[in-house]
PDB file of C-alpha atoms in Angstrom:
ATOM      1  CA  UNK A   4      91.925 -11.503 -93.323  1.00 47.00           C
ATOM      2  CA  UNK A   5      88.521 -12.515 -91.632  1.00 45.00           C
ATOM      3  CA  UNK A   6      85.967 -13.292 -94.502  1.00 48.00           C
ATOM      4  CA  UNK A   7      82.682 -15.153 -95.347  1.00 51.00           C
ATOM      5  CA  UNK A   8      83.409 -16.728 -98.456  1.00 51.00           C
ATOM      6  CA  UNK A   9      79.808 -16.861 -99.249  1.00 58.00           C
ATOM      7  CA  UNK A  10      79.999 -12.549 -99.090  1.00 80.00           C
ATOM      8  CA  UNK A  11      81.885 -12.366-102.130  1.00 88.00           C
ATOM      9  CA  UNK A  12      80.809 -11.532-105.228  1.00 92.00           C
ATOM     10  CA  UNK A  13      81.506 -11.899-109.223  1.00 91.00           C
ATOM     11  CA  UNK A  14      83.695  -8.866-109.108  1.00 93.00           C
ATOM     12  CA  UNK A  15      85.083  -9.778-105.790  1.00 94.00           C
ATOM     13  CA  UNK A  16      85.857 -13.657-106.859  1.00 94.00           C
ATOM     14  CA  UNK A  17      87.168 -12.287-110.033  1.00 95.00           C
ATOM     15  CA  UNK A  18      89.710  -9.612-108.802  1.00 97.00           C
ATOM     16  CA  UNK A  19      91.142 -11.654-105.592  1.00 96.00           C
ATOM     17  CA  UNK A  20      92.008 -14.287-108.118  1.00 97.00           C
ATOM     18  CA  UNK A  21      93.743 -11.762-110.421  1.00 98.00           C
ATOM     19  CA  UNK A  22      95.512 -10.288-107.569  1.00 98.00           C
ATOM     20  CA  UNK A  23      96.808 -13.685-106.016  1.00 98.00           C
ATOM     21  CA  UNK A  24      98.708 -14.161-109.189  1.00 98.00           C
ATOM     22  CA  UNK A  25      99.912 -10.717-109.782  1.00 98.00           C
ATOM     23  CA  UNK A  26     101.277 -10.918-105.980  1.00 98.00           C
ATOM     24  CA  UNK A  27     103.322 -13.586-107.024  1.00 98.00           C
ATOM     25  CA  UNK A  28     105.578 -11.208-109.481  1.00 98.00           C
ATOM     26  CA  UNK A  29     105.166  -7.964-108.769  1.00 98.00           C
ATOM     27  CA  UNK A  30     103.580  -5.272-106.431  1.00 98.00           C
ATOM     28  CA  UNK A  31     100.326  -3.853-108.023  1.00 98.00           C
ATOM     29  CA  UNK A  32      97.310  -1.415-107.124  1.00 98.00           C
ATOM     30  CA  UNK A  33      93.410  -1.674-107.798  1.00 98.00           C
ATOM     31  CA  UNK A  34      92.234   1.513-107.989  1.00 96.00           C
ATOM     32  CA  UNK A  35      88.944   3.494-109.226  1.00 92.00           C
ATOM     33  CA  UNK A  36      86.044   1.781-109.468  1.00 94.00           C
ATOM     34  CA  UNK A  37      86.397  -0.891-107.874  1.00 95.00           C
ATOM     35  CA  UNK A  38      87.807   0.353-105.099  1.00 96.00           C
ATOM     36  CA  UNK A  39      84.409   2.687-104.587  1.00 95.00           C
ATOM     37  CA  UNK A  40      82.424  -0.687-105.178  1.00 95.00           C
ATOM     38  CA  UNK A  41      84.363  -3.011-103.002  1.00 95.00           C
ATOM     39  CA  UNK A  42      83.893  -0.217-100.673  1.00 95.00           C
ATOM     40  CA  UNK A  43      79.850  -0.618-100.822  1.00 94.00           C
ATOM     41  CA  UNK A  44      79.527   1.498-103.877  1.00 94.00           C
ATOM     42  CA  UNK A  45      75.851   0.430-105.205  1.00 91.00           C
ATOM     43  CA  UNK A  46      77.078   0.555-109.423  1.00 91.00           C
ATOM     44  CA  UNK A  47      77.878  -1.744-111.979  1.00 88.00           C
ATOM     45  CA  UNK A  48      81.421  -1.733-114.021  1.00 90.00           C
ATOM     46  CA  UNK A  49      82.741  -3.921-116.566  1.00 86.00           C
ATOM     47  CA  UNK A  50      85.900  -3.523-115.431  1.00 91.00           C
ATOM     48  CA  UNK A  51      88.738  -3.086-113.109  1.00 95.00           C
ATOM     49  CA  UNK A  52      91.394  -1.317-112.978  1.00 96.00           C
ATOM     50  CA  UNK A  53      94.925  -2.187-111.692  1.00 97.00           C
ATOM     51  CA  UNK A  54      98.176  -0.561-111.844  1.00 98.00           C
ATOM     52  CA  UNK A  55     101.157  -2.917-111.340  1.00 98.00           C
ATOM     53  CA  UNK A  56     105.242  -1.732-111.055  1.00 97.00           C
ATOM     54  CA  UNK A  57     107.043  -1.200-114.471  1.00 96.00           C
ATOM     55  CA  UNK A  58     108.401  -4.732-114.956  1.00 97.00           C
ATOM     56  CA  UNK A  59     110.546  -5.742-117.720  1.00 97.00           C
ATOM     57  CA  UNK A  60     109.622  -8.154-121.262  1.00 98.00           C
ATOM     58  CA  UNK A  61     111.061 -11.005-119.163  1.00 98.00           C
ATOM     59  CA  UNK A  62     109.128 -10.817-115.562  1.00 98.00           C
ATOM     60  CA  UNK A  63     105.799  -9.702-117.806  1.00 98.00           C
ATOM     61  CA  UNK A  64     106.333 -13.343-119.837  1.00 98.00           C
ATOM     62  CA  UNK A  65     106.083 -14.841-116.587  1.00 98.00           C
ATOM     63  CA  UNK A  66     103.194 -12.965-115.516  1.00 98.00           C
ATOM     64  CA  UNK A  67     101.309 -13.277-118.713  1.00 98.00           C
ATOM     65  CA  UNK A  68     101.699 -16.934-118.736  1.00 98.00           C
ATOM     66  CA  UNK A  69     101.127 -17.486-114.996  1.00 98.00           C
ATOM     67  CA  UNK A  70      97.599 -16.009-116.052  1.00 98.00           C
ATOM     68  CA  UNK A  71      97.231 -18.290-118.761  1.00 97.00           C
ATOM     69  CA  UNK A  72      97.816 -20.737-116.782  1.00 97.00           C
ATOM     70  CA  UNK A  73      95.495 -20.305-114.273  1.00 97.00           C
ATOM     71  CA  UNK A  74      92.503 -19.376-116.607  1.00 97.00           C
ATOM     72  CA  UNK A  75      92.440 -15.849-117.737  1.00 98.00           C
ATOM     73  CA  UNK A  76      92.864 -15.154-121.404  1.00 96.00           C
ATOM     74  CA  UNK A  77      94.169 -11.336-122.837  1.00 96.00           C
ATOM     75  CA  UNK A  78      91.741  -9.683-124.938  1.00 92.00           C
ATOM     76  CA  UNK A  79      94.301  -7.922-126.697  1.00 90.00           C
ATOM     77  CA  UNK A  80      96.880 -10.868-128.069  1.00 93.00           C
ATOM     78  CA  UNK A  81      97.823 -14.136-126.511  1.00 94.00           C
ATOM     79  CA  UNK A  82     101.150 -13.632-127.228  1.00 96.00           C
ATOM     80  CA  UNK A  83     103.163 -11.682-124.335  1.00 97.00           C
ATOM     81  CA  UNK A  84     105.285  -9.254-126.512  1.00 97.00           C
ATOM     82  CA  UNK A  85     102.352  -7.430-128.288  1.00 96.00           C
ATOM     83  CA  UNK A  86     100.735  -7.506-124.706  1.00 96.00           C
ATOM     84  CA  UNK A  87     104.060  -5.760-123.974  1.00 97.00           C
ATOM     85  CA  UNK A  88     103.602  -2.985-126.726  1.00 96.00           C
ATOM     86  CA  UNK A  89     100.328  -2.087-125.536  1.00 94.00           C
ATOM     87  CA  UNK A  90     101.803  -1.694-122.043  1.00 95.00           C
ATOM     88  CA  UNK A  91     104.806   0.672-123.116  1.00 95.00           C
ATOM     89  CA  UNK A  92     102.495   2.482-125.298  1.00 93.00           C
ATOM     90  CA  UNK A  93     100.746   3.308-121.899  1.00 90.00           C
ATOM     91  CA  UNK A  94      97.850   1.974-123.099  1.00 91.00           C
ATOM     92  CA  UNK A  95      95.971  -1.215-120.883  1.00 93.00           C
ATOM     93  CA  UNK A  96      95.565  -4.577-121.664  1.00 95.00           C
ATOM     94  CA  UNK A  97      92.655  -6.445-120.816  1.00 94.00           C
ATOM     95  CA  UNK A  98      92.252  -9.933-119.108  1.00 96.00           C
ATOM     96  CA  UNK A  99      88.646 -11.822-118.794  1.00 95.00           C
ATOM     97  CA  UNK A 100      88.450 -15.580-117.816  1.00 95.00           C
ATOM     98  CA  UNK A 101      88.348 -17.912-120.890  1.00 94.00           C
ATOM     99  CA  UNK A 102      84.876 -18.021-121.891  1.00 85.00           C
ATOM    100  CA  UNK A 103      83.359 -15.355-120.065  1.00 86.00           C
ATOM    101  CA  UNK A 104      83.529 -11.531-121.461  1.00 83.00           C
ATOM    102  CA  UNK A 105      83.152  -9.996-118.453  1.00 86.00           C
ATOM    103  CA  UNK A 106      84.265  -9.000-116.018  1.00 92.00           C
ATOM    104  CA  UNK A 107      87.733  -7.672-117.472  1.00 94.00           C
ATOM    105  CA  UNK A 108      91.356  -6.729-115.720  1.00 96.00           C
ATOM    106  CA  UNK A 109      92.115  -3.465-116.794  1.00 96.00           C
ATOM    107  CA  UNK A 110      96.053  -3.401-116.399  1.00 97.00           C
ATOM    108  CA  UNK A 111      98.931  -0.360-116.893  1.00 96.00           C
ATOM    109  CA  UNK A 112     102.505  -0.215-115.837  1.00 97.00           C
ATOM    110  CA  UNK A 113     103.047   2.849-113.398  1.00 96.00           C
ATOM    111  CA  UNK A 114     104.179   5.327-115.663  1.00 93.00           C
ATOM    112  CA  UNK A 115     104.871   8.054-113.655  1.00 93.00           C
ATOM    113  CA  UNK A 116     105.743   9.232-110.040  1.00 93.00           C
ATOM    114  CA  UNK A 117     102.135   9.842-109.172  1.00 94.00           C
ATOM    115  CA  UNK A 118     101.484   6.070-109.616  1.00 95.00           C
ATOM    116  CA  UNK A 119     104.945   5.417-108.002  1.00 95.00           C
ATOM    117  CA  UNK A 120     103.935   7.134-105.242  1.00 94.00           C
ATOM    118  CA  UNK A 121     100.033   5.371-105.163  1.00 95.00           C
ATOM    119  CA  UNK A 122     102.045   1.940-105.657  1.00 97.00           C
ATOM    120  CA  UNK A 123     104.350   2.776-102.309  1.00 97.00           C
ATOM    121  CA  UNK A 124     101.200   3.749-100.196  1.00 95.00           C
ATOM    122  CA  UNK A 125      99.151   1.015-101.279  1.00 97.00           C
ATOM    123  CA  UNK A 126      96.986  -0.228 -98.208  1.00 96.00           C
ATOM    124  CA  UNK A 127      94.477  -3.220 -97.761  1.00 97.00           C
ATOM    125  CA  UNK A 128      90.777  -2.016 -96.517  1.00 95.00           C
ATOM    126  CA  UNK A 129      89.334  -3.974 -94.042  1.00 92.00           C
ATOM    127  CA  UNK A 130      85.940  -2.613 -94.563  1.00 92.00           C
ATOM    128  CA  UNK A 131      85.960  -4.342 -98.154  1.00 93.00           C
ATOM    129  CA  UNK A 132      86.562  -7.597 -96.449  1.00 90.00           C
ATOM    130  CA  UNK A 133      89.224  -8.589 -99.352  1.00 95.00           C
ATOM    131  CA  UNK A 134      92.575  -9.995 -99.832  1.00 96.00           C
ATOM    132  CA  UNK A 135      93.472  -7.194-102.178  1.00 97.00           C
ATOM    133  CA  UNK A 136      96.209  -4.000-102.265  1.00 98.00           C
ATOM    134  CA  UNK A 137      94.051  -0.867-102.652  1.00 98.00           C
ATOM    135  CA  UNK A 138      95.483   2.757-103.944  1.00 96.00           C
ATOM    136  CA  UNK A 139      95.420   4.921-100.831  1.00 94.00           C
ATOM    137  CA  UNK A 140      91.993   6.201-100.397  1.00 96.00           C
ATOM    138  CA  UNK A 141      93.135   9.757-100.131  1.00 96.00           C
ATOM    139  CA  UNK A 142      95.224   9.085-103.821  1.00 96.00           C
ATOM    140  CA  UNK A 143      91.771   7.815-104.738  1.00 96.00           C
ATOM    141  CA  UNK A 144      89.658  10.958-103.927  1.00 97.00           C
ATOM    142  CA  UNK A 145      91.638  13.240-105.347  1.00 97.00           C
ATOM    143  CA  UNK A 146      91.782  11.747-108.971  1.00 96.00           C
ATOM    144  CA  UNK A 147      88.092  11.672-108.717  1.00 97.00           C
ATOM    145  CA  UNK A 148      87.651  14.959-107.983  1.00 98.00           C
ATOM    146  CA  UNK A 149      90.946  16.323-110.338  1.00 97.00           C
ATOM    147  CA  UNK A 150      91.105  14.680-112.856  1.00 96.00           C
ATOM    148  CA  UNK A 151      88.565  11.951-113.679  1.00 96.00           C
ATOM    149  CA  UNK A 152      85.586  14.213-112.892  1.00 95.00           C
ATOM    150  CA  UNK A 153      82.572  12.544-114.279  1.00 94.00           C
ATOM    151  CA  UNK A 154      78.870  12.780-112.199  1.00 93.00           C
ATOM    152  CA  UNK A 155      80.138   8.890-111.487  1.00 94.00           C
ATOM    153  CA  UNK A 156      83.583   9.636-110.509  1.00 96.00           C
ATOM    154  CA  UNK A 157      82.453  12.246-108.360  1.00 96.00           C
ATOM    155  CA  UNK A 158      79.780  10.261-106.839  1.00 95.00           C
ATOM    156  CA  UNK A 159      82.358   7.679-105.880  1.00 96.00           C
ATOM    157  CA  UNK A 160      84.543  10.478-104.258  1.00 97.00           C
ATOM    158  CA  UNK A 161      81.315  11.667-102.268  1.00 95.00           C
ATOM    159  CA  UNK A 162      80.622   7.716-101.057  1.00 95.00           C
ATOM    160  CA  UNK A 163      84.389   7.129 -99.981  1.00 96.00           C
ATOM    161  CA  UNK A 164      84.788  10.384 -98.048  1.00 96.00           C
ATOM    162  CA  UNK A 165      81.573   9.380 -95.870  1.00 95.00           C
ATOM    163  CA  UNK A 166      82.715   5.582 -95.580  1.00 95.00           C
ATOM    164  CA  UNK A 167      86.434   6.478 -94.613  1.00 95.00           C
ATOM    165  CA  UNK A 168      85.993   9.631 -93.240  1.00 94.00           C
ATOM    166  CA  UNK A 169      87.954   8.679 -90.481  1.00 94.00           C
ATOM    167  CA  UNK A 170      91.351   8.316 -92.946  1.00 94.00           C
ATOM    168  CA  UNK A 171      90.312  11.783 -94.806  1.00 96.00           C
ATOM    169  CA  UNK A 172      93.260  13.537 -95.159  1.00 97.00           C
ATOM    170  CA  UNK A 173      92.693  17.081 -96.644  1.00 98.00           C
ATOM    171  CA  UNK A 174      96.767  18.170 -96.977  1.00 97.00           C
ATOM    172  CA  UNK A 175      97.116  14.815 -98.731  1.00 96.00           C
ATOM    173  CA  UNK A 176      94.148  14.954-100.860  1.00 97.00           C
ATOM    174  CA  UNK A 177      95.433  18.979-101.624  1.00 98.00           C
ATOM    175  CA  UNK A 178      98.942  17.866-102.456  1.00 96.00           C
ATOM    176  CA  UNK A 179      98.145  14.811-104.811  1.00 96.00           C
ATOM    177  CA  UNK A 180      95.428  17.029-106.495  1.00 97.00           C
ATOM    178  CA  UNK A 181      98.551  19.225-106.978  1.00 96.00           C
ATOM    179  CA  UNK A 182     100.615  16.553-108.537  1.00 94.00           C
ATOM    180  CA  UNK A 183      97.611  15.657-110.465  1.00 95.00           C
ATOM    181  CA  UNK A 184      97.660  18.966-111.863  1.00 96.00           C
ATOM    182  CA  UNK A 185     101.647  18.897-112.679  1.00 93.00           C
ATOM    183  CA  UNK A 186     102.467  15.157-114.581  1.00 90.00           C
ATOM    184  CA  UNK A 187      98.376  14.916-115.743  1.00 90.00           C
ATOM    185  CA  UNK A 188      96.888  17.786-116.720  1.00 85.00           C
TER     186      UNK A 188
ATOM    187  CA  UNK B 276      63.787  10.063-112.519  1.00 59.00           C
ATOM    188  CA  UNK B 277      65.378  11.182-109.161  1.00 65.00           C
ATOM    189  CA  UNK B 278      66.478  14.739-108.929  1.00 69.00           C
ATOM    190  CA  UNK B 279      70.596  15.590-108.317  1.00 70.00           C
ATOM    191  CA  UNK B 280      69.785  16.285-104.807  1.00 76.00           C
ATOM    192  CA  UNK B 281      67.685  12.975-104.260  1.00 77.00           C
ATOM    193  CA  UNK B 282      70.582  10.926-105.856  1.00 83.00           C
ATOM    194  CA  UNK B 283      73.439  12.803-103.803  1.00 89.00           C
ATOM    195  CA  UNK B 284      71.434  12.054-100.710  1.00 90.00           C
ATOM    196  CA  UNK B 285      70.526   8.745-101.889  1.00 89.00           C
ATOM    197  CA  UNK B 286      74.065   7.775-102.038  1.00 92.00           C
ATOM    198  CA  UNK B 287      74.848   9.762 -98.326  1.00 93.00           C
ATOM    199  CA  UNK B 288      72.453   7.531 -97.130  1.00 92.00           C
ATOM    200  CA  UNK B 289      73.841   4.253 -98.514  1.00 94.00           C
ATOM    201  CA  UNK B 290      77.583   5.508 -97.592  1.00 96.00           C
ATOM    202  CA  UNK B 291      76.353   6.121 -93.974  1.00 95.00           C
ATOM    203  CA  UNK B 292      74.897   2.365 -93.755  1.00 95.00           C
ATOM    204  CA  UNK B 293      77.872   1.045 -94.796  1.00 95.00           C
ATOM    205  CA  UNK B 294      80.181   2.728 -92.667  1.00 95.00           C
ATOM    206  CA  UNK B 295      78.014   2.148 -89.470  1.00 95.00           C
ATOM    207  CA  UNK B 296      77.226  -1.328 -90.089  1.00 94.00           C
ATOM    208  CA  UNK B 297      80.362  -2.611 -91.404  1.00 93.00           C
ATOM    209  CA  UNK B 298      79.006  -6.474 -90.914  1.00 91.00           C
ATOM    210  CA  UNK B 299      75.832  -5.929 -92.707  1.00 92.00           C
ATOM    211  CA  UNK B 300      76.277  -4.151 -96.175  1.00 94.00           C
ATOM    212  CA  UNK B 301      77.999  -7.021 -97.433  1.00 93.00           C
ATOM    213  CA  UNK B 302      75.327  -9.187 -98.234  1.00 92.00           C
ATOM    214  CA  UNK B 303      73.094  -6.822 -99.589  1.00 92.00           C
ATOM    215  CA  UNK B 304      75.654  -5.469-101.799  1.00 93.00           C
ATOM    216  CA  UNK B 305      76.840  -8.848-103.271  1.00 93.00           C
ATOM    217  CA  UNK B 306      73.245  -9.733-104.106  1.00 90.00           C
ATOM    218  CA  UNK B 307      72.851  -6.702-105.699  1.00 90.00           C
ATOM    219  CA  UNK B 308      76.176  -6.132-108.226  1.00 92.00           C
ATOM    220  CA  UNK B 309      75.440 -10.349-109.137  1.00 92.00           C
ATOM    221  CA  UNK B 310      72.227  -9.689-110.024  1.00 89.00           C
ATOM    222  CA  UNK B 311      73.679  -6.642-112.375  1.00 89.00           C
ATOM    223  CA  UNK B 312      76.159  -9.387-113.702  1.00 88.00           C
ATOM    224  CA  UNK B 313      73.531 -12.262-113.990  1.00 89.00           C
ATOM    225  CA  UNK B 314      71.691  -9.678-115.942  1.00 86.00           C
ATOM    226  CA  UNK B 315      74.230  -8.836-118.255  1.00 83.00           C
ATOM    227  CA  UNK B 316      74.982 -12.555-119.196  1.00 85.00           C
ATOM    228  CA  UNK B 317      71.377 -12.995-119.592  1.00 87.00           C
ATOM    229  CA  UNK B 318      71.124 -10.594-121.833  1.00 83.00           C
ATOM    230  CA  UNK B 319      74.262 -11.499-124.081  1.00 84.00           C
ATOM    231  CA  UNK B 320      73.178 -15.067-124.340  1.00 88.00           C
ATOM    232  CA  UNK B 321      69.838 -13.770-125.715  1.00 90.00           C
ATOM    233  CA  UNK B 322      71.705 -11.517-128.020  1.00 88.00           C
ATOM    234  CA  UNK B 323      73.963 -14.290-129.524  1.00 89.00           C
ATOM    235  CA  UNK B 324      70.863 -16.318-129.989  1.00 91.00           C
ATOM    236  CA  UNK B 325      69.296 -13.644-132.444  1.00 91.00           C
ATOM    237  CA  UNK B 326      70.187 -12.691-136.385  1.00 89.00           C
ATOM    238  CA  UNK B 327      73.347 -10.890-136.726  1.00 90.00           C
ATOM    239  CA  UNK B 328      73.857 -11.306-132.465  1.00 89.00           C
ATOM    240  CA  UNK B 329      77.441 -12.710-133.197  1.00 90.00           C
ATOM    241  CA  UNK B 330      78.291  -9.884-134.879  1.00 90.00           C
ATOM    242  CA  UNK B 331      77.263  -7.733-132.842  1.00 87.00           C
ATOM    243  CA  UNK B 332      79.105  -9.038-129.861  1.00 85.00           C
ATOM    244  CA  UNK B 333      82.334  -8.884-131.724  1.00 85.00           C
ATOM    245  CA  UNK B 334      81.570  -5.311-132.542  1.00 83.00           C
ATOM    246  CA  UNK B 335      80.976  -4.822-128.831  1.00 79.00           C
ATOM    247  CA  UNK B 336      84.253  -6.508-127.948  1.00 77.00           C
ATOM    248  CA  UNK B 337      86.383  -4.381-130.385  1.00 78.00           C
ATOM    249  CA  UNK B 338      85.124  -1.354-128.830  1.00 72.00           C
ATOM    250  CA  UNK B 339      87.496  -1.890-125.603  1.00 68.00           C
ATOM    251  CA  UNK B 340      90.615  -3.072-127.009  1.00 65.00           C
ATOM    252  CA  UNK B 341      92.469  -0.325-127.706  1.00 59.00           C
ATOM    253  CA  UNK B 342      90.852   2.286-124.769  1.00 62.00           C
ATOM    254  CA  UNK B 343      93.223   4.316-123.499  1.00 59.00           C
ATOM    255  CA  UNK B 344      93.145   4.571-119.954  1.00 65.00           C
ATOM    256  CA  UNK B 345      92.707   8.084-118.235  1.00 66.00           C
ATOM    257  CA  UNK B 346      93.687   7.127-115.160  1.00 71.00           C
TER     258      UNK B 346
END
């Protein structure tokens, strides 16, 4: 993917990093946020968050200490099995880089089909000019405007309809908002 | 401070520049959420130099780490 290295930001540098070594183990999302901010969204956030396939103790060992390895510390434990408990307890864990508190990895297993279903759409935006899967934009929209709701969230929704308004897809957006309604509300 | 309506157009306005000039919002945005970061580490630095800044910052930490995610 075509880039100017010198275009890329804290966030940016931060979360291609992340991603390079999640890519290595497993297939994962970024969604949220970040994706509204990578997309030109003018906000701050302290975090990002990232979805990745349910993965076993074993292949999350190897994740955990991949990260470890290349510089990023968890905020929760540093050992892999508590990590782990956190994870099946659908609740995120939280990477930074050693030494600097922000900003942080926000990362959940899929726990249901909606984020099955975000996981096996996932597409790359060229627009954001990075090396990183995306939730599909649609997916995106329509938690915004379901379930996450805030004047933020909905602000995000407003900026991402106008910048892809070309992949707007209202029978998409209408049938995840459905599902949204089903497993999460 | 900016009413709804100037903010919601504010952000029409931004969303349109990006989308039409997809080879110049970059810079401007990169300048812009490092600055918000710069800021922030500014800011904690300061903190941590002052009385009870450690503290503080650990208080600040604990907050996050057992969130639950809504998404």
């Amino acid at each position: 993917m075509e880039r100017s290295i010198r275009d890329r930001n804290i966030l940016d540098k931060f979360c291609e990093d992340f991603c390079h070594i999640i890519e290595r183990h497993c297939r994962y999302i970024v969604v949220s946020g970040f994706l509204a901010i990578a997309s030109g969204r003018t906000r701050g956030t302290e975090d990002i968050d990232m979805i990745i396939e349910r993965v076993n103790l074993d292949k999350f060992k190897k994740i955990f200490f991949d990260l470890l390895t290349n510089g990023f510390v968890c905020m929760q434990s540093n050992k892999p099995e508590i990590a782990y408990e956190y994870l099946q307890d659908n609740t995120s864990v939280r990477f930074t880089r050693k030494d600097k508190p922000l900003p942080e990895m926000e990362v959940k297993l899929a726990k249901d089909l909606l984020d099955e279903y975000q996981i096996n759409n996932r597409e790359k935006l060229k627009l954001t000019k990075l090396d990183v899967w995306f939730s599909n934009i649609n997916v995106n929209v329509a938690f915004k405007e379901e379930l996450l709701k805030s004047p933020k969230d909905l602000e995000d929704a407003q900026h991402l309809r106008i910048v892809y308004s070309e992949k707007m897809n209202e029978a998409e957006i209408d049938r995840i908002k459905a599902l949204i309604r089903r497993y999460r509300l | 401070m900016m009413k709804r309506t100037e903010h919601s157009e504010q952000i029409q306005r931004w969303a349109n520049f990006v989308r039409d000039n997809p080879d110049k919002w970059k810079p401007i945005h990169t300048k812009f959420i490092n600055a918000i970061f710069e800021k922030q580490d500014e800011f904690l630095k300061e903190m941590n130099k002052t009385k009870k800044g450690r503290e503080k910052l650990e208080k600040l930490s604990a907050l996050k780490k057992g969130a639950k995610s809504r998404l």
